[in-house]
XYZ file of C-alpha atoms in Angstrom:
681
model
C -11.904 4.319 -34.281
C -14.296 7.242 -34.906
C -15.032 8.634 -38.362
C -12.571 11.532 -38.012
C -9.693 9.234 -37.001
C -10.564 6.851 -39.823
C -10.547 9.728 -42.324
C -7.180 10.889 -41.018
C -5.754 7.378 -41.400
C -6.910 7.343 -45.022
C -5.442 10.839 -45.549
C -2.052 9.731 -44.247
C -2.099 6.580 -46.368
C -2.957 8.774 -49.336
C -0.021 11.094 -48.579
C 2.328 8.123 -48.152
C 1.305 6.905 -51.589
C 1.571 10.311 -53.274
C 5.039 10.913 -51.802
C 6.218 7.518 -53.103
C 7.441 7.830 -56.689
C 5.613 11.150 -56.956
C 5.877 11.370 -60.743
C 3.924 8.133 -61.228
C 0.170 8.089 -61.820
C -2.175 7.145 -58.953
C -3.453 4.321 -61.171
C -0.219 2.407 -60.491
C 0.166 0.694 -57.068
C 2.760 2.340 -54.788
C 5.052 0.225 -52.640
C 4.948 1.047 -48.931
C 6.686 -0.610 -45.975
C 7.887 -4.159 -46.479
C 5.983 -5.898 -49.284
C 2.795 -3.853 -48.910
C 1.436 -1.757 -51.742
C -0.933 1.196 -51.625
C -3.574 0.946 -54.315
C -6.010 3.757 -55.079
C -9.545 2.791 -56.020
C -11.114 5.688 -57.911
C -13.957 6.473 -60.267
C -13.489 7.737 -63.807
C -13.691 11.283 -62.350
C -10.019 10.954 -61.388
C -8.731 9.608 -64.696
C -6.834 12.280 -66.599
C -7.141 12.868 -70.342
C -3.926 10.937 -70.866
C -5.654 7.675 -69.815
C -9.319 8.376 -70.621
C -8.812 7.152 -74.193
C -8.267 3.594 -72.923
C -11.870 3.368 -71.709
C -13.583 1.772 -68.693
C -11.811 -1.569 -69.085
C -8.497 0.153 -68.340
C -9.865 1.658 -65.102
C -11.332 -1.698 -64.053
C -7.934 -3.282 -64.583
C -6.236 -0.584 -62.458
C -8.813 -0.941 -59.666
C -8.475 -4.740 -59.511
C -7.060 -5.652 -56.053
C -3.486 -6.969 -55.978
C -1.679 -9.198 -53.494
C -0.438 -7.378 -50.388
C -2.408 -4.328 -51.466
C -3.749 -1.704 -49.030
C -6.852 -0.319 -50.733
C -7.338 3.456 -50.532
C -10.866 4.174 -51.708
C -11.237 7.763 -52.855
C -14.651 9.425 -52.830
C -15.592 11.627 -55.759
C -14.960 15.357 -55.371
C -18.101 17.198 -54.301
C -16.819 20.356 -55.979
C -14.499 19.592 -58.880
C -12.000 22.450 -59.183
C -11.414 24.208 -62.480
C -7.672 23.746 -62.961
C -7.283 25.550 -66.264
C -5.342 28.260 -64.395
C -2.477 25.720 -64.022
C -2.177 25.019 -67.757
C 0.522 27.697 -68.177
C 2.970 25.363 -66.407
C 3.303 22.429 -68.776
C 3.509 18.942 -67.325
C 7.055 18.409 -68.588
C 8.481 21.682 -67.178
C 10.185 22.517 -63.899
C 8.406 24.786 -61.446
C 9.942 27.816 -59.716
C 8.280 29.771 -56.916
C 10.483 32.733 -57.884
C 8.718 33.180 -61.259
C 5.676 35.455 -60.677
C 3.408 33.436 -63.011
C 4.319 30.157 -61.274
C 3.839 31.836 -57.884
C 0.355 33.021 -58.838
C -0.643 29.534 -59.986
C 0.790 27.926 -56.834
C -1.166 30.356 -54.648
C -4.437 29.412 -56.343
C -3.787 25.702 -55.896
C -2.697 26.240 -52.297
C -5.907 28.145 -51.580
C -7.941 25.193 -52.901
C -6.116 22.778 -50.576
C -6.103 24.991 -47.491
C -9.801 25.860 -47.724
C -10.996 22.243 -47.825
C -13.711 22.016 -45.140
C -13.278 18.297 -44.368
C -10.548 15.667 -44.418
C -12.485 13.586 -46.967
C -12.736 16.522 -49.355
C -9.019 17.260 -48.912
C -8.202 13.647 -49.834
C -10.347 13.770 -52.950
C -8.953 17.116 -54.072
C -5.277 16.297 -53.743
C -5.710 12.979 -55.594
C -7.727 14.705 -58.328
C -5.145 17.488 -58.733
C -2.190 15.098 -58.725
C -3.222 13.733 -62.113
C -3.799 17.114 -63.740
C -1.102 19.607 -62.794
C 2.681 19.800 -63.085
C 4.281 17.309 -60.680
C 6.768 19.811 -59.192
C 4.039 22.443 -58.754
C 1.819 19.825 -57.096
C 4.495 18.638 -54.682
C 5.551 22.186 -53.744
C 1.959 23.032 -52.849
C 1.331 19.673 -51.187
C 4.398 20.025 -48.930
C 3.383 23.549 -47.844
C -0.141 22.249 -47.200
C 1.097 19.334 -45.090
C 3.368 21.609 -43.036
C 0.666 24.242 -42.458
C -2.753 22.527 -42.639
C -4.378 21.759 -39.243
C -5.319 18.241 -40.402
C -1.739 17.208 -41.211
C 0.485 18.723 -38.515
C 1.507 15.310 -37.112
C 2.118 13.612 -40.468
C 5.671 12.287 -40.896
C 6.986 13.792 -44.119
C 9.468 11.949 -46.342
C 13.040 13.165 -46.645
C 12.837 15.134 -49.896
C 16.219 13.993 -51.343
C 14.848 10.439 -51.304
C 11.777 11.233 -53.421
C 13.351 13.775 -55.814
C 16.918 12.446 -56.142
C 17.440 14.286 -59.432
C 17.620 17.572 -57.468
C 20.287 16.391 -55.035
C 22.541 13.816 -56.685
C 24.850 13.513 -59.688
C 22.734 13.131 -62.827
C 24.423 9.838 -63.742
C 22.988 8.234 -60.609
C 19.423 8.037 -61.935
C 20.316 5.868 -64.924
C 22.731 3.709 -62.923
C 20.103 3.152 -60.213
C 17.451 2.016 -62.706
C 19.954 -0.334 -64.358
C 20.883 -1.721 -60.942
C 17.230 -2.394 -60.125
C 16.604 -4.046 -63.460
C 19.738 -6.206 -63.783
C 21.403 -6.880 -60.420
C 19.931 -9.222 -57.779
C 19.239 -7.411 -54.503
C 21.774 -9.520 -52.589
C 24.551 -8.488 -55.029
C 23.571 -4.839 -55.241
C 26.080 -2.281 -53.925
C 25.552 1.457 -53.320
C 26.217 3.820 -56.211
C 29.096 5.961 -55.059
C 29.218 9.694 -55.831
C 32.618 11.338 -55.825
C 33.086 14.264 -53.459
C 34.081 16.617 -56.290
C 31.713 15.555 -59.055
C 30.848 19.031 -60.389
C 34.402 20.310 -61.056
C 38.065 19.687 -60.338
C 40.057 21.606 -57.760
C 41.539 23.664 -60.609
C 38.309 25.636 -60.176
C 38.917 27.717 -56.992
C 35.230 27.747 -56.008
C 35.300 23.956 -55.843
C 37.156 24.168 -52.541
C 33.824 24.913 -50.862
C 31.670 22.585 -52.986
C 31.369 20.159 -50.028
C 29.414 22.931 -48.255
C 27.362 24.290 -51.153
C 26.376 20.846 -52.458
C 25.685 19.248 -49.078
C 22.359 17.389 -49.211
C 21.383 18.302 -45.666
C 21.977 22.006 -46.313
C 19.740 22.033 -49.394
C 17.086 20.033 -47.533
C 17.160 22.480 -44.615
C 16.742 25.471 -46.934
C 13.837 23.797 -48.713
C 11.988 23.054 -45.455
C 12.611 26.631 -44.294
C 10.816 27.764 -47.461
C 7.921 25.386 -46.728
C 7.650 26.660 -43.149
C 7.930 30.363 -43.997
C 6.595 30.781 -47.543
C 6.642 34.370 -48.794
C 3.503 33.871 -50.851
C 0.217 32.093 -50.206
C -2.835 32.368 -47.996
C -2.773 34.787 -45.047
C -2.665 32.118 -42.345
C 0.440 30.586 -43.940
C 2.409 33.769 -44.634
C 1.517 35.866 -41.579
C 3.924 34.289 -39.118
C 5.583 35.958 -36.188
C 8.788 37.785 -37.206
C 8.909 36.090 -40.622
C 10.698 39.057 -42.233
C 13.345 39.092 -39.517
C 13.709 35.305 -39.837
C 14.312 35.752 -43.590
C 17.210 38.084 -42.779
C 18.624 35.938 -39.979
C 18.503 32.635 -41.911
C 20.380 34.118 -44.861
C 22.808 36.043 -42.654
C 23.772 32.818 -40.878
C 24.070 30.825 -44.132
C 26.329 33.550 -45.520
C 28.405 33.755 -42.312
C 28.939 29.988 -42.335
C 29.841 29.999 -46.034
C 32.381 32.795 -45.523
C 33.764 30.924 -42.500
C 34.314 27.870 -44.731
C 35.962 30.058 -47.387
C 38.455 31.386 -44.861
C 39.192 27.833 -43.678
C 40.045 26.993 -47.298
C 42.316 30.005 -47.822
C 39.746 31.964 -49.850
C 38.487 35.517 -49.569
C 34.973 36.136 -48.273
C 32.390 36.182 -51.053
C 31.926 39.482 -52.894
C 28.526 41.177 -53.055
C 26.800 41.041 -56.416
C 26.047 44.759 -56.403
C 27.135 45.858 -59.881
C 24.469 44.485 -62.213
C 26.373 45.717 -65.278
C 29.354 43.514 -64.485
C 29.345 39.845 -65.649
C 29.153 37.078 -63.050
C 32.718 35.868 -62.741
C 31.909 32.464 -61.216
C 30.976 29.616 -63.546
C 28.839 26.726 -62.358
C 28.132 23.363 -63.984
C 25.645 21.556 -61.716
C 25.668 18.062 -63.326
C 22.046 17.501 -62.341
C 19.495 15.910 -64.671
C 15.819 16.734 -64.770
C 13.684 13.624 -64.518
C 10.841 15.564 -66.166
C 11.587 16.802 -69.681
C 14.851 14.814 -69.991
C 17.091 17.895 -69.772
C 20.033 18.897 -67.604
C 19.978 21.906 -65.352
C 21.760 24.498 -67.515
C 25.330 25.511 -66.798
C 26.587 29.068 -66.410
C 29.891 29.890 -68.044
C 32.501 32.192 -66.572
C 31.816 35.932 -66.962
C 28.203 35.526 -68.041
C 26.437 38.922 -67.997
C 22.996 39.653 -66.578
C 20.589 40.819 -69.270
C 16.998 42.005 -69.596
C 14.566 39.103 -69.216
C 12.174 38.526 -72.086
C 10.753 35.079 -71.436
C 7.350 35.433 -73.086
C 6.270 31.849 -72.314
C 6.671 32.451 -68.570
C 5.310 36.012 -68.831
C 8.642 37.080 -67.369
C 9.543 40.370 -69.051
C 11.671 42.543 -66.752
C 14.414 45.063 -67.486
C 17.659 44.599 -65.596
C 17.359 48.215 -64.420
C 14.500 47.107 -62.150
C 17.028 45.492 -59.794
C 18.873 48.789 -59.321
C 15.619 50.716 -58.926
C 14.237 48.410 -56.224
C 17.571 48.230 -54.397
C 17.954 52.011 -54.349
C 14.407 52.570 -53.076
C 14.957 50.087 -50.242
C 18.297 51.679 -49.321
C 16.621 55.090 -49.371
C 14.074 53.819 -46.846
C 16.941 52.621 -44.635
C 18.724 55.972 -44.895
C 15.585 57.974 -44.118
C 14.520 55.693 -41.289
C 11.029 55.195 -42.638
C 9.252 53.404 -45.467
C 6.254 54.409 -47.529
C 3.388 51.946 -47.371
C 0.789 51.225 -50.058
C -1.479 53.967 -48.625
C 1.310 56.512 -49.116
C 1.832 56.789 -45.355
C 5.242 56.739 -43.664
C 6.131 53.905 -41.275
C 9.077 54.226 -38.869
C 11.832 51.637 -39.365
C 14.361 52.596 -36.709
C 13.079 50.287 -33.989
C 13.169 46.566 -33.177
C 10.394 45.794 -35.693
C 12.013 47.614 -38.617
C 14.045 44.564 -39.671
C 10.821 42.524 -39.908
C 9.258 45.026 -42.313
C 12.537 45.268 -44.246
C 12.812 41.478 -44.639
C 9.260 41.240 -45.987
C 9.938 44.194 -48.274
C 13.130 42.716 -49.761
C 11.611 39.258 -50.225
C 8.408 40.746 -51.608
C 6.261 38.639 -49.330
C 2.536 39.299 -49.234
C 3.301 41.205 -45.991
C 5.445 43.744 -47.858
C 4.240 47.250 -46.947
C 4.353 48.361 -50.589
C 4.818 45.665 -53.246
C 4.434 48.014 -56.201
C 7.029 50.532 -55.014
C 9.688 48.322 -53.383
C 9.326 45.563 -55.932
C 10.520 41.949 -55.965
C 14.257 42.322 -55.360
C 15.333 39.052 -53.697
C 13.181 36.743 -55.831
C 13.884 38.461 -59.111
C 17.605 38.145 -58.456
C 17.105 34.368 -58.590
C 15.448 34.782 -61.997
C 18.052 37.104 -63.529
C 20.887 34.795 -62.460
C 18.901 31.633 -63.206
C 18.170 32.709 -66.783
C 21.396 34.577 -67.597
C 22.431 31.760 -69.966
C 19.252 32.234 -72.071
C 17.518 35.480 -71.026
C 15.137 35.682 -73.987
C 14.415 31.960 -74.271
C 15.657 31.638 -77.842
C 17.454 28.392 -77.027
C 14.483 26.888 -75.142
C 16.619 26.424 -72.033
C 15.059 26.308 -68.588
C 16.283 28.037 -65.460
C 19.478 27.233 -63.573
C 19.751 25.702 -60.119
C 19.531 29.058 -58.326
C 15.874 29.361 -59.375
C 14.773 26.358 -57.309
C 14.969 26.479 -53.476
C 15.905 22.768 -53.457
C 19.043 23.415 -55.523
C 19.776 27.153 -55.097
C 22.500 26.825 -52.459
C 24.663 24.749 -54.807
C 25.432 27.832 -56.927
C 28.294 30.164 -55.844
C 26.236 33.069 -57.230
C 23.577 32.424 -54.561
C 26.010 33.597 -51.870
C 27.078 36.634 -53.869
C 23.427 37.613 -54.312
C 22.599 37.182 -50.639
C 25.770 39.019 -49.635
C 24.001 42.006 -51.212
C 20.658 41.228 -49.526
C 22.263 40.783 -46.087
C 24.322 43.949 -46.577
C 21.131 45.952 -47.216
C 19.703 44.629 -43.935
C 22.965 45.425 -42.128
C 22.803 48.923 -43.612
C 19.488 49.381 -41.798
C 20.953 47.945 -38.580
C 23.735 50.541 -38.639
C 21.140 53.244 -37.941
C 19.982 51.522 -34.755
C 21.585 52.498 -31.428
C 24.357 50.243 -30.184
C 23.479 47.940 -27.309
C 24.155 49.563 -23.946
C 26.044 47.934 -21.091
C 22.760 47.479 -19.227
C 21.315 45.598 -22.215
C 24.398 43.394 -22.545
C 25.277 42.715 -18.898
C 23.638 40.524 -16.237
C 24.333 41.914 -12.735
C 25.478 39.253 -10.317
C 26.385 36.748 -13.045
C 29.989 36.049 -14.034
C 31.363 33.394 -16.397
C 34.674 32.164 -14.972
C 35.637 29.572 -17.592
C 34.513 27.944 -20.838
C 35.965 24.925 -22.597
C 35.061 22.335 -25.192
C 36.043 18.729 -24.667
C 36.017 15.456 -26.589
C 35.916 12.285 -24.554
C 38.238 9.536 -25.774
C 38.947 5.956 -24.756
C 42.646 6.517 -25.303
C 43.204 8.936 -22.425
C 42.388 12.418 -21.201
C 39.689 14.510 -22.907
C 40.798 16.638 -25.840
C 40.130 20.230 -24.765
C 39.460 23.270 -26.950
C 40.244 21.367 -30.121
C 37.440 20.405 -32.488
C 37.988 17.750 -35.166
C 36.437 17.431 -38.622
C 36.821 14.737 -41.273
C 35.066 13.195 -44.288
C 32.323 10.652 -43.725
C 30.537 8.252 -46.076
C 26.816 7.727 -45.742
C 24.063 5.930 -47.691
C 20.734 7.321 -48.899
C 17.922 5.128 -50.262
C 16.514 6.791 -53.406
C 14.137 4.038 -54.540
C 11.065 6.145 -53.675
C 12.112 8.606 -56.376
C 12.804 6.165 -59.223
C 9.544 6.195 -61.147
C 8.358 3.315 -63.322
C 11.101 0.919 -62.207
C 11.345 -2.029 -59.776
C 10.586 -1.057 -56.171
C 13.483 -2.673 -54.289
C 15.856 -0.444 -52.274
C 18.743 1.182 -54.109
C 21.331 3.235 -52.256
C 23.541 6.166 -53.173
C 26.761 6.572 -51.168
C 27.802 10.155 -50.534
C 30.818 11.714 -48.840
C 30.257 14.754 -46.656
C 31.957 16.771 -43.926
C 31.493 15.504 -40.384
C 32.911 16.318 -36.947
C 33.795 14.477 -33.784
C 31.085 14.780 -31.139
C 32.035 17.185 -28.357
C 30.593 18.991 -25.341
C 30.754 22.470 -23.815
C 31.627 23.075 -20.169
C 30.671 26.510 -18.829
C 31.426 27.663 -15.260
C 29.179 30.440 -13.958
C 29.216 32.281 -10.613
C 25.895 33.654 -9.355
C 26.319 36.146 -6.499
C 22.556 36.664 -6.160
C 19.522 34.473 -5.646
C 18.401 31.602 -7.894
C 17.470 32.865 -11.326
C 16.521 31.707 -14.795
C 18.919 32.640 -17.620
C 19.671 32.044 -21.270
C 22.955 30.809 -22.733
C 24.039 31.721 -26.260
C 27.116 30.181 -27.883
C 28.803 31.570 -31.017
C 31.947 30.795 -33.005
C 33.956 33.036 -35.356
C 37.375 33.072 -37.050
C 39.980 34.988 -35.082
C 41.895 36.303 -38.111
C 40.898 37.648 -41.504
C 42.052 36.778 -45.027
C 45.341 38.641 -44.472
C 46.046 36.788 -41.209
C 45.338 39.941 -39.192
C 43.214 39.974 -36.053
C 39.609 40.780 -36.935
C 38.354 44.200 -35.834
C 35.143 43.720 -33.867
C 32.851 45.316 -36.459
C 34.183 42.893 -39.085
C 34.306 39.827 -36.862
C 30.732 40.166 -35.579
C 29.415 39.410 -39.107
C 31.335 36.101 -39.044
C 29.896 34.844 -35.748
C 27.843 31.715 -36.343
C 25.268 30.445 -33.879
C 26.286 27.166 -32.279
C 23.591 26.771 -29.639
C 21.163 28.588 -27.345
C 19.175 27.297 -24.379
C 17.803 28.222 -20.944
C 19.320 27.270 -17.577
C 18.553 27.691 -13.888
C 21.436 29.292 -11.999
C 21.671 28.491 -8.307
C 23.452 30.851 -5.885
C 27.201 30.249 -5.976
C 29.069 28.089 -8.501
C 27.264 26.496 -11.447
C 28.688 24.010 -13.958
C 26.830 23.756 -17.247
C 27.635 20.822 -19.554
C 25.972 20.718 -22.965
C 26.472 18.177 -25.767
C 26.968 19.495 -29.294
C 24.347 17.074 -30.640
C 21.699 18.745 -28.427
C 22.165 22.116 -30.140
C 18.938 24.081 -30.579
C 19.912 25.218 -34.066
C 19.556 21.613 -35.267
C 15.768 21.743 -34.853
C 14.818 25.420 -34.510
C 12.087 25.093 -37.183
C 10.012 22.991 -34.785
C 8.525 26.291 -33.602
C 6.670 26.431 -36.940
C 6.704 22.828 -38.164
C 4.951 20.187 -36.065
C 5.708 17.439 -38.576
C 8.561 14.991 -38.192
C 10.585 13.477 -41.030
C 11.019 9.782 -41.744
C 14.594 8.701 -41.225
C 16.444 5.516 -42.029
C 16.613 3.072 -39.132
C 20.078 3.480 -37.628
C 21.791 3.732 -34.263
C 23.827 6.659 -35.632
C 22.507 10.247 -35.275
C 20.847 11.595 -38.403
C 22.763 14.401 -40.061
C 19.612 16.211 -41.114
C 16.220 16.203 -39.469
C 14.688 18.726 -41.861
C 13.920 20.988 -38.896
C 17.195 22.871 -38.594
C 20.826 23.221 -39.528
C 22.383 19.887 -40.619
C 24.392 18.240 -37.850
C 27.328 17.349 -40.111
C 27.915 21.051 -40.915
C 27.703 22.274 -37.313
C 31.485 22.797 -37.216
C 33.359 24.533 -40.072
C 36.020 22.455 -41.763
C 39.127 24.024 -40.222
C 42.611 23.169 -41.478
C 45.024 20.218 -41.068
C 47.378 22.493 -39.096
C 44.520 23.925 -37.049
C 42.398 27.033 -37.518
C 42.198 29.474 -34.632
C 38.706 30.659 -33.637
C 36.948 32.575 -30.880
C 34.255 30.669 -29.000
C 31.978 33.279 -27.440
C 29.477 32.549 -24.664
C 26.999 34.987 -23.120
C 24.618 34.320 -20.228
C 21.624 36.640 -20.545
C 18.643 37.649 -18.444
C 16.183 37.183 -21.316
C 14.823 33.649 -21.775
C 14.709 31.686 -25.011
C 11.105 31.086 -26.055
C 9.633 28.853 -28.800
C 9.865 31.763 -31.248
C 13.235 33.050 -30.105
C 13.385 35.692 -27.376
C 12.542 39.338 -26.889
C 15.982 40.110 -28.264
C 16.650 40.612 -31.948
C 17.751 37.474 -33.777
C 21.551 37.367 -33.804
C 21.878 39.309 -30.529
C 24.393 40.585 -29.427
C 26.179 40.725 -32.814
C 23.364 42.054 -35.010
C 24.212 45.733 -34.376
C 27.456 47.724 -34.580
C 29.158 48.500 -31.265
C 30.202 51.969 -30.050
C 33.320 53.386 -31.713
C 35.382 52.712 -28.562
C 35.009 48.962 -29.206
C 37.917 47.975 -31.438
C 38.268 44.254 -30.760
C 36.136 41.496 -29.258
C 37.984 41.815 -25.918
C 36.734 45.423 -25.626
C 33.134 44.215 -25.966
C 33.101 41.788 -23.045
C 31.093 42.070 -19.823
C 31.341 39.744 -16.813
C 28.508 37.584 -18.160
C 30.514 36.894 -21.339
C 33.558 34.740 -22.013
C 35.801 34.065 -25.003
C 37.792 30.850 -25.352
C 40.352 30.223 -28.070
C 39.430 27.047 -29.954
C 41.311 25.331 -32.782
C 39.540 23.533 -35.634
C 41.588 20.600 -36.946
C 40.660 18.903 -40.221
C 41.682 15.246 -40.417
C 41.944 14.639 -44.148
C 40.622 11.083 -43.985
C 37.376 9.330 -44.845
C 35.455 7.370 -42.232
C 32.777 5.020 -43.517
C 29.596 5.403 -41.452
C 28.078 2.539 -43.431
C 30.631 0.176 -41.836
C 30.130 1.537 -38.336
C 33.365 3.559 -37.969
C 31.678 6.922 -37.610
C 34.037 8.614 -35.109
C 37.832 8.921 -35.126
C 37.715 8.640 -31.303
C 34.960 6.142 -30.345
C 33.178 7.291 -27.198
């Protein structure tokens, strides 16, 4: 093994240790696989002020080798960083990338990590910083570094819910898990079960969709998306191809899926949060505890108003009127068809790249054409909602769940806020020309039939009916239980799941052999009033199910595609080379961290069935690692000509619509006992 490979091995061991019980000091051995322990051996340079008072004997005791220990010897930092800039985030506080002060501090720390010239120096720096800065700040920056640094692109990251369980599970779990580790022998230990509706009863209407909002895989996916496409940081991390358009598309699809679920549950689509003078109608009580600072995430009561922010400690002093001002300036740019950049020059927006500039502008990324003028709309919305319970800090309350990307999607207000953000982007899209027949069609290609099917052992395949149900699953959270015994401890959750299925697409090619793309979408057929959706309404409900390339031979072609192979389940692999450690199981993992969670691929449906339109288009453009030459969401991202009233009016020969029913089986299948499918296949 050469010196570079040896350094990389040490780096990965170091990361394994730091991601195990991340709130513990490096001076305490960290349990790895089996009975092995990682043990840092460091000089007094790495000992923080908290432990310096115990003297050299304390360090000698910590450095003394233990049984089954894997020694990680850390060299002293050649250039010790001055970390006083991070002192404004106290060690016992939570960190939020949406707060400008926190963002500024995170960028400085990220720059230190990303500019490390050697692997050895990177190892020394991250270990040194771990002991001296806020643990949530450190782990946010460390995760972005691991995802984006050239030295760590093949490192297998941990599944975040397992190392920070307090952000994903009922707050009572933490105490119960520690008690279980302390008191119950491992052979008698049973998983700690979390009820499906642990944040509210069904008397609260919004609770009908809590299974979606509070899904662990969904929150994990959104967090990794933020690691892969951060809006703030060094140039090489932020300047990614089409990042502004990806911001729009990710949130448009999350919102479309959420509204789809609402319709399945007999609810109206979520209302835009556009009137900042009107109180937020939806209450939310997250029931999550903070492991640092011993506080709960604050609740928001019904009809809580938004107010001016005057949080002096966080240097967050912003008038509520700023939201209206920024929104109106962005809408003005959409209406005029051009934006004004920081050099006071106009930049055309009415082309295929306009949505990319608009996304960066709304999110206030470092690629925004004019940060001072167009402001910080999307991020500051998280702050105004997240602090609405204590806008001036008089009660010493921290921010709500919406101010942390790991927990934001749990809050119903998140979807109301992004209904506004997505609507602004759609407002821009309405000024773009509708797709022409030549852009939509594929001469010589005709889809003759489409169906979905579920194979069963009981008889014939179930066609054009998709089945959902509840499933129980276990998650090991022992890596996140600091300063407690290191044995495994499991939490048992209940989440939505669906029966595995496949697509069968029949295509006629009257020309020569050609390469083509296939896009599959799904949308409700009827609106809240049980009326057929007009096309311009329905297109905003279409959710991506899959996209892939095929080779079409002359004549008849049969394309069969399994639902579990869907490209949306790992689309982030175009930007994230890392994999994620998963529990050893012969069952498919519901979340890989690299895309939409598998268990939420199909909306819930209804016990009596929920009628949907399955739309398939075969296109002449090919899917590439970063999408295609088409706009994300094509062909539904733009309004159609006025002559198009319903989906049937929109179709060309290379398109097909199949009626599909979503059936919800209101029963719980226990994956932990091996009964993971209602129809074994």
